[in-house]
CSV table of C-alpha atoms in Angstrom, one decimal:
chain,number,residue,atom,x,y,z
A,345,MET,CA,-83.6,-119.9,-7.6
A,346,SER,CA,-86.6,-119.9,-9.8
A,347,SER,CA,-86.7,-121.1,-13.3
A,348,GLY,CA,-87.6,-117.7,-14.4
A,349,GLN,CA,-84.3,-116.4,-12.9
A,350,LYS,CA,-82.3,-118.9,-14.6
A,351,SER,CA,-83.6,-118.1,-17.9
A,352,LEU,CA,-82.9,-114.4,-17.2
A,353,ILE,CA,-79.4,-115.1,-16.1
A,354,SER,CA,-79.0,-117.5,-19.4
A,355,TYR,CA,-80.5,-115.1,-21.8
A,356,PHE,CA,-78.1,-112.3,-20.6
A,357,LYS,CA,-75.1,-114.4,-20.7
A,358,ARG,CA,-75.7,-115.4,-24.0
A,359,LYS,CA,-76.5,-111.8,-25.2
A,360,GLU,CA,-73.3,-110.8,-23.6
A,361,LYS,CA,-71.3,-113.1,-25.7
A,362,ALA,CA,-73.3,-112.3,-28.8
A,363,ASP,CA,-72.5,-108.3,-28.1
A,364,GLU,CA,-68.9,-109.3,-27.4
A,365,SER,CA,-68.5,-111.4,-30.6
A,366,ASP,CA,-70.4,-108.4,-32.7
A,367,ASN,CA,-67.7,-106.0,-31.3
A,368,ASN,CA,-65.0,-107.9,-31.9
A,369,SER,CA,-66.0,-108.2,-35.7
A,370,LYS,CA,-66.7,-104.5,-35.9
A,371,ARG,CA,-63.3,-103.9,-34.4
A,372,GLN,CA,-61.8,-106.2,-36.9
A,373,LYS,CA,-63.7,-104.3,-39.6
A,374,LYS,CA,-62.3,-101.0,-38.7
A,375,ILE,CA,-58.7,-102.6,-38.7
A,376,ASN,CA,-59.0,-103.6,-42.1
A,377,ASP,CA,-60.6,-100.8,-43.4
A,378,LYS,CA,-58.0,-98.5,-42.0
A,379,SER,CA,-55.1,-100.7,-43.5
A,380,HIS,CA,-57.2,-100.7,-47.0
A,381,ASN,CA,-57.3,-97.2,-46.8
A,382,ILE,CA,-53.6,-96.5,-46.0
A,383,PHE,CA,-52.7,-99.1,-48.8
A,384,ASN,CA,-54.9,-97.1,-51.4
A,385,ILE,CA,-53.5,-93.8,-50.4
A,386,ASN,CA,-49.7,-95.0,-50.3
A,387,SER,CA,-50.1,-96.7,-53.6
A,388,ASN,CA,-51.7,-93.7,-55.2
A,389,ASN,CA,-49.2,-91.0,-54.0
A,390,ILE,CA,-46.4,-93.2,-55.3
A,391,LEU,CA,-47.5,-94.0,-58.7
A,392,ASN,CA,-48.7,-90.2,-59.3
A,393,ASP,CA,-45.4,-88.8,-58.0
A,394,ASN,CA,-43.4,-91.1,-59.8
A,395,SER,CA,-45.2,-90.8,-63.0
A,396,SER,CA,-45.3,-87.2,-63.2
A,397,ASN,CA,-41.6,-86.8,-62.1
A,398,ILE,CA,-40.7,-89.0,-65.1
A,399,VAL,CA,-42.9,-87.2,-67.4
A,400,HIS,CA,-41.5,-83.7,-66.5
A,401,ASN,CA,-38.0,-84.6,-66.2
A,402,ASN,CA,-37.8,-86.5,-69.7
A,403,SER,CA,-39.8,-83.8,-71.1
A,404,ASN,CA,-37.8,-81.0,-69.9
A,405,ASN,CA,-34.5,-82.7,-70.7
A,406,ILE,CA,-35.4,-83.8,-74.2
A,407,LEU,CA,-36.6,-80.1,-74.9
A,408,ASN,CA,-34.0,-78.4,-73.3
A,409,ASP,CA,-31.2,-80.6,-75.1
A,410,ASN,CA,-32.8,-80.8,-78.6
A,411,SER,CA,-33.6,-77.2,-78.8
A,412,SER,CA,-30.2,-76.1,-77.8
A,413,ASN,CA,-28.4,-78.5,-80.0
A,414,ILE,CA,-30.6,-77.4,-82.9
A,415,VAL,CA,-29.9,-73.6,-82.4
A,416,HIS,CA,-26.2,-74.0,-82.0
A,417,ASN,CA,-25.7,-76.5,-85.0
A,418,ASN,CA,-27.7,-74.1,-87.2
A,419,SER,CA,-25.9,-70.8,-86.3
A,420,ASN,CA,-22.6,-72.4,-86.7
A,421,ASN,CA,-23.5,-74.1,-90.0
A,422,ILE,CA,-24.9,-70.7,-91.4
A,423,LEU,CA,-21.8,-68.8,-90.0
A,424,ASN,CA,-19.5,-71.1,-91.8
A,425,ASP,CA,-21.5,-71.4,-94.9
A,426,ASN,CA,-21.3,-67.2,-95.4
A,427,SER,CA,-17.9,-67.0,-94.3
C-alpha cells in the first residue's frame, strides 16, 4: 500500500470519527431542547391554570356571598324598622 493510500485511509477514519462525534452532539442538543421545551410548556400551563382558577373562584365566591348577604340583611332591616 502506498503512502498516499495510507494517508487517504487515515483521513477518512478521522473524518468518520469527527462526523460521529458531531452527530452525537447534535442528537444530545435535540434531546436537551425537547426537555427544555417540555419543562417550559408544563410550567406555563400549571401557572396559568392555577392562577386563573384561583382568581376566578375567589372573586366569584366573594361577590356571590357578599352581595347576597347585603341584600338579605338590608331587606330584613328595612322590614323590621317599618313594621
